[in-house]
């Protein structure tokens, strides 16, 4: 063995020590990251507990219940007309859409049906609340990736839709306009012309968002191929709405189901996307806003004359029975299972809300993703906390 | 700030400081439920634009904030987090309770899981009624809070005694439609 100088020996020892230190440093320890319960990137107060290995998630679990307000119990102590005031607030962005399935279930039990004009106006307001809901999603999507401009545009154009809803119902946010047997009032004068103009504005907004956000390179690289949900997994977890259609399943309750709403009188396309990634989910929702504006336009043209309220007793008593009605709400399938014992109020109401099932896939889909992608995947799944916790 | 603590600041200087403080509030948006969207419309939309009132709705952390808007239903599970957030804020701090739920429980007055009013856990300066209140109502609440800050005794606030008017015999601020100054 050749003799080394003292200086060489020292440098050799230092190099060995540096190697050893490097090996120790590279061996990462697990870390638990707590996101929430209040976080600027979450819609509401969802808490996600994620176990990290370096930058990768190895285990994640949503912790719901921070917004649990006890709807199902409260409906048992309210009368039927009072329940609609309560259930408006489940999915607070598309409020009118929450009322429709419950009212339809109650009408089914009473064996009455709303007049055709009321059904048309219901469908128009249903689609307007879908636009109000999803347009905010499109704006909020940018915020999750660091772009602030789209949210200003979304709030600007959403105000037009809220003005329409306020003009027709009197409520900007929670209309409480649906009644058993019809609607509270007819549409005001000049409402239809304004709606036509607003729908044009909304289509422009969709084009703007598609150029500005969906065409953005950063947006595409943050969402393409990330958070992929295959069709069979999506079905197993009970996803619904745009999340399911983005996985390539052609499923839409508006088209597939026969309900006393005016969807069978309009011509619209149900968009699907084969990819199942975050980008597909966002893109499907963008197309849905476009389709909703077209549905509203067609319904305005074919609005039938007549009354908006059928004959119902002053004090509403729903006969004994059970009914299940679900509709395609902005977030997915929303259904009410109403049990009546013949009293003034429901005996039991089971609420099937879309976000609860949509969020149940997070432990599966967040496994193995990187930390910044948690936010984009959650944003693209699009949940509303009132809809999860009820 | 020793002078302020002891309440020795001359009244004209206090008024000057108060005007400065009232027009440079950093507000933390503690959005909990439906009202969070109306708060977003008030603070983040071009139609209502809160920055013209001298309020900056941007801090990412309660540690940078002077004012917190508690908007939405506070549930019993959420209440410890709300209290902890309030304790993280530096003095002087102000709270606006937005919406019926945060004021008193609102439509969930008989629910088993809802805290009936955020004032049970943290002190509230301004209540904004409505379910949810319109963005204009929230902006009026901000204006009322600014009026309140202008008439405030800074010494009492710095000592943690809450709101006390500058002069004992000064007119109380009429909230809700009436003259405020």
Coordinates of C-alpha atoms in Angstrom, one line a residue:
Chain A
X1 CA 0.0 0.0 0.0
X2 CA 1.4 3.3 -1.0
X3 CA 2.0 5.8 1.8
X4 CA -0.4 8.7 1.7
X5 CA 0.5 12.1 2.9
X6 CA -1.3 13.4 6.0
X7 CA -3.1 15.8 3.8
X8 CA -4.4 13.1 1.5
X9 CA -5.5 10.9 4.5
X10 CA -7.5 13.8 5.9
X11 CA -9.2 14.6 2.6
X12 CA -10.0 10.9 2.2
X13 CA -11.6 10.8 5.7
X14 CA -13.5 14.0 4.9
X15 CA -14.9 12.5 1.7
X16 CA -16.0 9.3 3.4
X17 CA -17.7 11.3 6.1
X18 CA -19.5 13.5 3.5
X19 CA -20.7 10.3 1.7
X20 CA -22.0 8.9 4.9
X21 CA -23.8 12.1 5.8
X22 CA -25.3 12.3 2.4
X23 CA -26.6 8.8 2.7
X24 CA -28.2 9.6 6.1
X25 CA -29.7 12.8 4.7
X26 CA -31.2 11.1 1.7
X27 CA -33.0 8.6 3.8
X28 CA -36.2 10.5 4.3
X29 CA -38.5 10.1 7.2
X30 CA -42.3 10.1 6.9
X31 CA -44.1 13.3 7.8
X32 CA -47.7 14.0 8.5
X33 CA -49.1 17.1 6.7
X34 CA -52.3 18.6 7.9
X35 CA -54.2 20.6 5.3
X36 CA -57.1 22.4 6.8
X37 CA -59.7 22.7 8.3
X38 CA -59.4 26.1 6.9
X39 CA -57.1 26.6 3.9
X40 CA -57.3 29.1 1.1
X41 CA -57.2 26.2 -1.4
X42 CA -60.1 24.3 -0.1
X43 CA -63.7 25.1 -0.7
X44 CA -64.9 25.5 2.8
X45 CA -63.6 23.6 5.7
X46 CA -62.4 20.2 4.5
X47 CA -59.4 18.8 6.4
X48 CA -57.0 16.4 4.7
X49 CA -54.5 14.5 6.7
X50 CA -51.7 13.3 4.4
X51 CA -48.7 11.1 5.2
X52 CA -45.8 12.2 3.1
X53 CA -42.6 10.5 2.1
X54 CA -40.4 13.3 0.9
X55 CA -42.6 15.1 -1.6
X56 CA -44.9 12.2 -2.3
X57 CA -48.2 11.3 -0.6
X58 CA -48.3 7.7 0.7
X59 CA -51.6 7.9 2.5
X60 CA -54.3 10.6 2.7
X61 CA -57.6 10.8 4.4
X62 CA -60.3 13.4 4.4
X63 CA -61.7 14.4 7.7
X64 CA -65.2 15.6 7.2
X65 CA -67.7 17.0 9.7
X66 CA -66.5 20.5 10.3
X67 CA -69.6 21.8 8.5
X68 CA -72.1 19.2 9.8
X69 CA -75.3 21.1 10.5
X70 CA -77.7 18.2 11.0
X71 CA -80.0 18.6 8.0
X72 CA -81.5 15.1 8.2
X73 CA -82.5 15.6 11.8
X74 CA -83.7 19.1 11.3
X75 CA -86.1 18.1 8.5
X76 CA -87.9 15.9 10.9
X77 CA -89.0 18.9 12.9
X78 CA -90.0 21.1 10.0
X79 CA -93.1 21.1 7.9
X80 CA -92.8 20.3 4.1
X81 CA -92.8 24.0 3.0
X82 CA -90.3 24.8 5.6
X83 CA -87.9 22.1 4.5
X84 CA -87.1 23.9 1.2
X85 CA -85.8 26.9 3.1
X86 CA -83.4 24.6 4.9
X87 CA -82.2 22.5 2.0
X88 CA -81.3 25.5 -0.1
X89 CA -78.2 25.7 1.9
X90 CA -76.8 22.3 1.2
X91 CA -75.0 23.1 -2.0
X92 CA -74.9 26.8 -1.5
X93 CA -73.6 27.7 -5.0
X94 CA -76.5 26.1 -6.9
X95 CA -79.3 26.6 -4.4
X96 CA -82.3 26.2 -6.6
X97 CA -81.1 22.8 -7.8
X98 CA -81.3 21.5 -4.2
X99 CA -85.0 22.3 -3.9
X100 CA -86.2 20.5 -7.1
X101 CA -85.6 16.8 -6.2
X102 CA -87.2 17.3 -2.7
X103 CA -90.3 19.0 -4.2
X104 CA -90.6 16.4 -6.9
X105 CA -90.5 13.7 -4.2
X106 CA -93.2 15.4 -2.2
X107 CA -95.3 15.9 -5.4
X108 CA -94.8 12.2 -6.2
X109 CA -96.2 11.3 -2.8
X110 CA -99.2 13.7 -3.1
X111 CA -99.7 12.4 -6.7
X112 CA -99.9 15.9 -8.2
X113 CA -97.8 17.4 -11.0
X114 CA -96.8 21.0 -11.6
X115 CA -98.2 22.7 -14.7
X116 CA -96.1 22.7 -17.9
X117 CA -95.1 26.4 -17.5
X118 CA -93.9 25.8 -13.9
X119 CA -91.9 22.7 -15.1
X120 CA -90.2 24.9 -17.8
X121 CA -89.3 27.7 -15.4
X122 CA -88.0 25.1 -12.9
X123 CA -85.7 23.7 -15.6
X124 CA -84.6 27.2 -16.6
X125 CA -83.7 28.1 -13.0
X126 CA -82.1 24.7 -12.5
X127 CA -79.8 25.4 -15.4
X128 CA -79.1 28.9 -14.2
X129 CA -78.1 27.7 -10.8
X130 CA -75.8 25.2 -12.6
X131 CA -74.2 28.1 -14.5
X132 CA -73.8 30.1 -11.3
X133 CA -72.2 27.1 -9.6
X134 CA -69.8 25.9 -12.3
X135 CA -68.7 29.4 -13.4
X136 CA -67.3 30.0 -10.0
X137 CA -65.5 26.7 -10.2
X138 CA -63.9 27.8 -13.5
X139 CA -62.7 30.9 -11.9
X140 CA -61.6 29.3 -8.7
X141 CA -59.6 26.8 -10.7
X142 CA -57.1 29.4 -11.6
X143 CA -56.6 30.4 -8.0
X144 CA -55.5 26.9 -7.1
X145 CA -52.7 27.2 -9.6
X146 CA -51.7 30.7 -8.8
X147 CA -53.6 32.6 -11.5
X148 CA -55.8 35.3 -9.9
X149 CA -57.4 36.8 -13.0
X150 CA -59.9 34.1 -13.8
X151 CA -61.6 34.5 -10.5
X152 CA -62.3 38.1 -11.1
X153 CA -63.8 37.3 -14.5
X154 CA -65.9 34.6 -12.9
X155 CA -67.3 36.9 -10.3
X156 CA -68.0 39.5 -12.9
X157 CA -70.0 37.2 -15.1
X158 CA -71.6 35.3 -12.2
X159 CA -73.2 38.5 -11.1
X160 CA -75.3 38.6 -14.2
X161 CA -76.7 35.2 -13.5
X162 CA -77.3 36.1 -9.9
X163 CA -79.2 39.2 -11.1
X164 CA -81.4 36.9 -13.2
X165 CA -82.1 34.6 -10.3
X166 CA -82.8 37.5 -8.1
X167 CA -85.1 39.1 -10.6
X168 CA -87.1 35.9 -10.9
X169 CA -87.1 34.7 -7.3
X170 CA -86.2 37.6 -5.1
X171 CA -83.3 35.8 -3.6
X172 CA -79.8 36.3 -4.8
X173 CA -78.4 33.2 -3.3
X174 CA -81.0 31.1 -1.6
X175 CA -84.2 31.6 -3.7
X176 CA -86.6 29.3 -1.8
X177 CA -88.9 29.7 -4.8
X178 CA -90.1 26.2 -5.4
X179 CA -93.4 25.2 -4.0
X180 CA -95.2 21.9 -3.8
X181 CA -97.4 22.0 -6.9
X182 CA -95.6 24.7 -8.8
X183 CA -93.7 27.9 -8.2
X184 CA -94.3 30.9 -6.0
X185 CA -94.6 33.4 -8.9
X186 CA -94.4 33.8 -12.6
X187 CA -91.4 35.4 -14.3
X188 CA -91.3 39.2 -14.2
X189 CA -91.7 41.3 -17.3
X190 CA -88.6 41.6 -19.5
X191 CA -86.9 38.8 -17.9
X192 CA -86.7 36.6 -20.9
X193 CA -84.9 39.3 -23.1
X194 CA -82.4 39.9 -20.4
X195 CA -81.8 36.2 -20.1
X196 CA -81.0 35.9 -23.8
X197 CA -78.4 38.7 -23.5
X198 CA -76.8 37.2 -20.4
X199 CA -76.5 33.8 -22.0
X200 CA -74.5 35.4 -24.8
X201 CA -72.3 37.0 -22.2
X202 CA -71.8 33.6 -20.5
X203 CA -70.8 32.0 -23.8
X204 CA -68.2 34.7 -24.2
X205 CA -67.0 34.0 -20.7
X206 CA -66.6 30.4 -21.6
X207 CA -64.5 31.3 -24.6
X208 CA -62.4 33.6 -22.5
X209 CA -61.8 31.0 -19.9
X210 CA -60.9 28.4 -22.5
X211 CA -58.4 30.7 -24.1
X212 CA -56.9 32.2 -20.9
X213 CA -56.9 29.2 -18.6
X214 CA -57.3 26.0 -20.6
X215 CA -54.9 27.1 -23.2
X216 CA -52.3 28.0 -20.6
X217 CA -49.2 25.9 -20.7
X218 CA -48.8 25.9 -16.9
X219 CA -52.4 24.9 -16.4
X220 CA -52.0 22.0 -18.8
X221 CA -48.9 20.7 -17.3
X222 CA -50.4 20.9 -13.8
X223 CA -53.5 19.0 -14.8
X224 CA -52.8 16.7 -17.8
X225 CA -52.3 13.1 -16.7
X226 CA -52.6 13.9 -13.0
X227 CA -55.2 12.4 -10.7
X228 CA -56.3 9.8 -13.3
X229 CA -59.5 7.9 -12.2
X230 CA -60.4 5.0 -14.5
X231 CA -64.0 4.3 -15.3
X232 CA -64.4 1.1 -13.2
X233 CA -62.8 2.8 -10.1
X234 CA -65.1 5.8 -10.5
X235 CA -68.1 3.5 -10.7
X236 CA -67.0 1.6 -7.6
X237 CA -66.6 4.7 -5.5
X238 CA -70.0 6.0 -6.6
X239 CA -68.8 9.1 -8.4
X240 CA -71.4 11.0 -10.3
X241 CA -71.9 14.0 -12.5
X242 CA -69.0 15.6 -14.3
X243 CA -66.4 13.5 -12.4
X244 CA -67.9 10.3 -13.8
X245 CA -68.4 11.7 -17.3
X246 CA -64.7 12.7 -17.3
X247 CA -63.8 9.1 -16.8
X248 CA -65.6 8.2 -20.0
X249 CA -68.9 6.9 -18.6
X250 CA -71.8 8.2 -20.6
X251 CA -74.2 8.9 -17.7
X252 CA -76.5 11.8 -17.3
X253 CA -79.7 11.8 -15.2
X254 CA -81.1 14.7 -17.2
X255 CA -81.2 12.6 -20.3
X256 CA -81.6 9.1 -18.8
X257 CA -84.4 9.7 -16.4
X258 CA -88.1 10.6 -16.9
X259 CA -89.0 13.3 -14.5
X260 CA -91.6 16.1 -14.7
X261 CA -88.9 18.6 -15.9
X262 CA -88.5 20.0 -19.4
X263 CA -85.3 18.2 -20.4
X264 CA -87.1 16.0 -22.9
X265 CA -88.1 19.0 -24.9
X266 CA -84.6 20.3 -25.5
X267 CA -81.7 19.1 -27.5
X268 CA -78.4 19.0 -25.7
X269 CA -75.3 17.0 -25.8
X270 CA -73.8 15.0 -22.9
X271 CA -70.1 15.4 -23.1
X272 CA -67.7 12.7 -22.0
X273 CA -63.9 12.5 -22.0
X274 CA -61.8 9.4 -22.1
X275 CA -58.9 10.6 -20.1
X276 CA -60.2 10.7 -16.5
X277 CA -57.5 13.2 -15.4
X278 CA -57.9 16.6 -13.7
X279 CA -57.9 18.3 -17.1
X280 CA -60.8 16.2 -18.3
X281 CA -62.9 17.0 -15.3
X282 CA -62.3 20.7 -15.7
X283 CA -63.0 20.5 -19.5
X284 CA -66.2 18.6 -19.0
X285 CA -67.5 21.3 -16.6
X286 CA -66.6 24.0 -19.1
X287 CA -68.6 22.3 -21.8
X288 CA -71.5 21.8 -19.3
X289 CA -71.8 25.6 -18.8
X290 CA -72.0 26.0 -22.6
X291 CA -74.6 23.3 -22.8
X292 CA -76.6 24.9 -20.0
X293 CA -76.7 28.2 -21.8
X294 CA -78.0 26.4 -24.9
X295 CA -80.6 24.6 -22.8
X296 CA -81.8 27.9 -21.3
X297 CA -82.0 29.5 -24.8
X298 CA -84.1 26.7 -26.1
X299 CA -86.4 26.7 -23.1
X300 CA -87.0 30.4 -23.4
X301 CA -88.2 30.0 -27.0
X302 CA -90.6 27.2 -26.1
X303 CA -92.0 28.6 -22.8
X304 CA -95.7 27.6 -22.7
X305 CA -98.4 29.9 -21.4
X306 CA -100.6 29.0 -18.5
X307 CA -100.6 29.0 -14.7
X308 CA -97.5 28.3 -12.6
X309 CA -99.3 26.7 -9.7
X310 CA -101.6 23.8 -9.5
X311 CA -104.4 23.5 -6.9
X312 CA -103.0 22.4 -3.6
X313 CA -104.6 22.6 -0.1
X314 CA -103.6 25.5 2.0
X315 CA -102.2 23.3 4.7
X316 CA -100.1 20.7 3.0
X317 CA -100.3 17.2 4.4
X318 CA -98.4 14.6 2.5
X319 CA -100.0 11.1 2.5
X320 CA -98.2 8.1 3.9
X321 CA -95.5 6.6 1.7
X322 CA -92.0 6.7 0.5
X323 CA -90.4 8.3 -2.5
X324 CA -86.9 8.6 -4.0
X325 CA -86.1 11.3 -6.5
X326 CA -82.7 12.2 -7.7
X327 CA -81.6 14.8 -10.3
X328 CA -78.4 15.7 -12.0
X329 CA -77.3 18.6 -9.9
X330 CA -74.3 20.8 -10.7
X331 CA -72.0 18.6 -8.5
X332 CA -73.5 15.3 -9.5
X333 CA -76.4 13.1 -8.5
X334 CA -78.5 14.5 -5.6
X335 CA -81.4 12.6 -4.3
X336 CA -83.9 12.7 -1.5
X337 CA -85.5 9.6 0.1
X338 CA -88.6 11.0 1.7
X339 CA -90.6 9.0 4.2
X340 CA -93.9 10.5 5.2
X341 CA -96.3 9.2 7.9
X342 CA -99.2 11.5 6.8
X343 CA -98.2 14.4 9.0
X344 CA -97.3 18.0 8.3
X345 CA -93.6 17.2 8.0
X346 CA -91.5 14.4 6.7
X347 CA -90.9 11.4 9.1
X348 CA -87.4 10.9 7.7
X349 CA -85.4 12.4 4.9
X350 CA -82.2 10.7 3.6
X351 CA -80.1 13.1 1.5
X352 CA -77.8 11.6 -1.1
X353 CA -75.5 14.4 -1.9
X354 CA -72.9 14.2 -4.7
X355 CA -69.9 15.7 -3.0
X356 CA -69.8 13.1 -0.2
X357 CA -69.3 10.3 -2.7
X358 CA -67.0 12.4 -4.9
X359 CA -64.7 13.1 -2.0
X360 CA -64.7 9.5 -0.8
X361 CA -62.3 8.7 -3.7
X362 CA -59.5 11.0 -2.3
X363 CA -57.7 8.3 -0.4
X364 CA -57.4 6.3 -3.6
X365 CA -56.6 9.1 -6.0
X366 CA -54.2 11.0 -3.7
X367 CA -52.0 7.9 -3.2
X368 CA -48.6 8.5 -4.8
X369 CA -49.2 12.1 -6.0
X370 CA -46.9 15.0 -5.2
X371 CA -47.9 17.6 -2.6
X372 CA -48.7 20.5 -5.0
X373 CA -51.0 18.2 -7.0
X374 CA -53.2 17.5 -3.9
X375 CA -54.6 21.0 -4.4
X376 CA -55.3 20.7 -8.1
X377 CA -56.8 17.3 -7.8
X378 CA -59.1 18.4 -5.0
X379 CA -60.0 21.5 -7.1
X380 CA -60.9 19.4 -10.1
X381 CA -63.0 17.0 -8.1
X382 CA -65.0 20.0 -7.1
X383 CA -66.8 19.5 -3.8
X384 CA -68.7 21.9 -1.6
X385 CA -68.5 21.4 2.1
X386 CA -72.2 21.9 2.8
X387 CA -72.8 19.1 0.3
X388 CA -70.3 16.7 2.0
X389 CA -71.2 17.2 5.6
X390 CA -74.9 18.3 5.3
Chain B
X1 CA -46.0 52.6 22.6
X2 CA -45.7 53.2 26.4
X3 CA -47.7 56.4 26.1
X4 CA -50.5 54.5 24.3
X5 CA -50.6 51.8 26.9
X6 CA -51.1 54.3 29.7
X7 CA -53.7 56.2 27.8
X8 CA -51.5 59.3 27.9
X9 CA -51.6 60.0 24.1
X10 CA -53.0 63.4 23.4
X11 CA -56.4 63.3 21.9
X12 CA -55.6 64.9 18.5
X13 CA -52.8 62.4 18.1
X14 CA -55.1 59.5 19.0
X15 CA -57.6 60.6 16.4
X16 CA -54.8 60.8 13.8
X17 CA -53.6 57.4 14.6
X18 CA -57.2 56.0 14.5
X19 CA -57.8 57.5 11.1
X20 CA -54.7 55.8 9.9
X21 CA -55.6 52.5 11.5
X22 CA -59.1 52.5 10.2
X23 CA -58.0 52.9 6.6
X24 CA -55.3 50.3 6.5
X25 CA -57.1 47.2 7.8
X26 CA -55.9 43.8 6.6
X27 CA -58.8 41.5 6.7
X28 CA -58.5 37.7 7.0
X29 CA -61.3 35.9 5.3
X30 CA -62.5 33.1 7.5
X31 CA -65.0 31.7 5.2
X32 CA -67.0 28.8 6.6
X33 CA -70.2 28.3 4.6
X34 CA -72.6 30.0 2.2
X35 CA -71.6 33.5 3.4
X36 CA -68.0 32.8 2.3
X37 CA -69.2 33.2 -1.4
X38 CA -70.8 36.5 -0.7
X39 CA -67.8 37.6 1.2
X40 CA -65.7 36.6 -1.8
X41 CA -68.0 38.6 -4.0
X42 CA -67.6 41.6 -1.7
X43 CA -63.9 41.3 -1.4
X44 CA -62.8 39.7 -4.7
X45 CA -65.1 40.9 -7.3
X46 CA -64.9 43.9 -9.6
X47 CA -68.6 44.8 -8.9
X48 CA -68.1 45.5 -5.1
X49 CA -64.3 46.1 -4.7
X50 CA -63.6 46.5 -1.0
X51 CA -60.1 48.0 -1.5
X52 CA -61.7 51.5 -2.2
X53 CA -62.6 51.5 1.5
X54 CA -59.0 51.0 2.5
X55 CA -59.3 47.3 3.4
X56 CA -56.9 44.8 2.0
X57 CA -58.4 41.3 1.8
X58 CA -55.1 39.5 1.0
X59 CA -53.3 38.2 4.1
X60 CA -52.6 34.5 3.9
X61 CA -52.3 34.1 7.6
X62 CA -54.2 35.4 10.6
X63 CA -50.9 36.5 12.0
X64 CA -50.8 39.4 9.5
X65 CA -54.4 40.4 10.0
X66 CA -56.1 43.2 11.9
X67 CA -59.7 42.2 11.1
X68 CA -61.3 38.8 10.7
X69 CA -64.7 38.2 9.0
X70 CA -66.3 35.1 10.4
X71 CA -68.7 34.2 7.7
X72 CA -70.9 31.2 8.0
X73 CA -72.0 28.5 10.3
X74 CA -69.6 27.8 13.2
X75 CA -70.1 24.2 14.3
X76 CA -69.1 22.7 17.6
X77 CA -66.3 20.8 15.8
X78 CA -65.0 24.0 14.2
X79 CA -65.3 26.2 17.3
X80 CA -61.9 25.3 18.8
X81 CA -60.2 26.2 15.4
X82 CA -62.0 29.5 15.3
X83 CA -60.9 30.4 18.8
X84 CA -57.3 29.4 18.0
X85 CA -57.3 31.5 14.9
X86 CA -58.5 34.5 16.9
X87 CA -55.7 33.9 19.5
X88 CA -53.1 33.9 16.7
X89 CA -54.0 37.4 15.6
X90 CA -51.9 40.2 17.0
X91 CA -53.6 43.0 19.0
X92 CA -55.4 45.2 18.1
X93 CA -57.8 42.9 16.5
X94 CA -61.4 43.2 15.3
X95 CA -64.1 40.7 14.4
X96 CA -67.0 41.0 12.0
X97 CA -69.6 38.3 12.4
X98 CA -71.3 37.9 9.0
X99 CA -74.6 36.1 8.5
X100 CA -77.3 34.8 10.7
X101 CA -75.4 31.6 11.5
X102 CA -72.4 33.4 12.9
X103 CA -74.6 35.9 14.7
X104 CA -77.0 33.5 16.5
X105 CA -77.3 30.1 14.8
X106 CA -79.7 31.3 12.1
X107 CA -81.8 28.6 10.4
X108 CA -79.9 26.0 12.5
X109 CA -81.1 27.4 15.8
X110 CA -82.3 24.0 16.9
X111 CA -79.5 21.9 15.5
X112 CA -77.5 19.6 17.7
X113 CA -74.1 20.4 16.1
X114 CA -74.1 24.2 15.5
X115 CA -72.7 26.8 17.8
X116 CA -75.4 29.3 18.3
X117 CA -73.4 32.4 17.6
X118 CA -69.7 33.0 17.3
X119 CA -69.8 35.5 20.1
X120 CA -69.9 32.6 22.5
X121 CA -66.3 32.0 21.8
X122 CA -64.7 35.3 20.6
X123 CA -65.7 38.9 21.1
X124 CA -67.5 40.4 18.1
X125 CA -67.4 44.1 17.1
X126 CA -69.9 44.3 14.2
X127 CA -72.8 41.9 13.4
X128 CA -74.0 41.8 9.8
X129 CA -77.5 40.3 9.6
X130 CA -78.8 38.3 6.6
X131 CA -78.9 34.8 5.3
X132 CA -76.5 35.4 3.5
X133 CA -76.1 39.2 3.7
X134 CA -75.7 40.9 0.4
X135 CA -72.1 42.1 -0.3
X136 CA -73.3 45.7 0.2
X137 CA -74.3 44.8 3.7
X138 CA -70.9 43.4 4.5
X139 CA -69.3 46.6 3.1
X140 CA -71.6 48.6 5.4
X141 CA -70.4 46.5 8.2
X142 CA -66.8 47.4 7.3
X143 CA -67.7 51.1 7.2
X144 CA -69.3 50.9 10.6
X145 CA -66.3 49.2 12.0
X146 CA -64.1 52.0 10.6
X147 CA -66.4 54.6 12.3
X148 CA -66.0 52.6 15.5
X149 CA -62.2 52.6 15.3
X150 CA -62.1 56.3 14.7
X151 CA -63.9 56.9 18.0
X152 CA -61.9 54.4 20.0
X153 CA -59.6 54.9 22.9
X154 CA -56.4 53.4 21.8
X155 CA -55.0 53.0 25.3
X156 CA -57.9 50.8 26.3
X157 CA -57.6 48.7 23.2
X158 CA -53.8 48.2 23.6
X159 CA -54.3 47.2 27.3
X160 CA -56.8 44.5 26.0
X161 CA -59.9 46.1 27.5
X162 CA -61.8 46.1 24.3
X163 CA -63.8 49.0 22.8
X164 CA -64.0 52.2 24.8
X165 CA -65.0 55.5 23.2
X166 CA -62.5 58.4 23.4
X167 CA -64.7 60.6 25.5
X168 CA -66.9 59.1 28.1
X169 CA -69.8 61.4 27.2
X170 CA -69.5 61.1 23.5
X171 CA -72.5 60.1 21.4
X172 CA -72.9 56.3 21.0
X173 CA -72.6 55.1 17.4
X174 CA -76.0 54.2 16.0
X175 CA -75.8 51.0 14.0
X176 CA -78.2 50.2 11.3
X177 CA -79.4 53.0 9.1
X178 CA -79.1 55.9 11.5
X179 CA -76.5 58.6 11.5
X180 CA -73.2 57.2 12.4
X181 CA -71.2 60.4 13.1

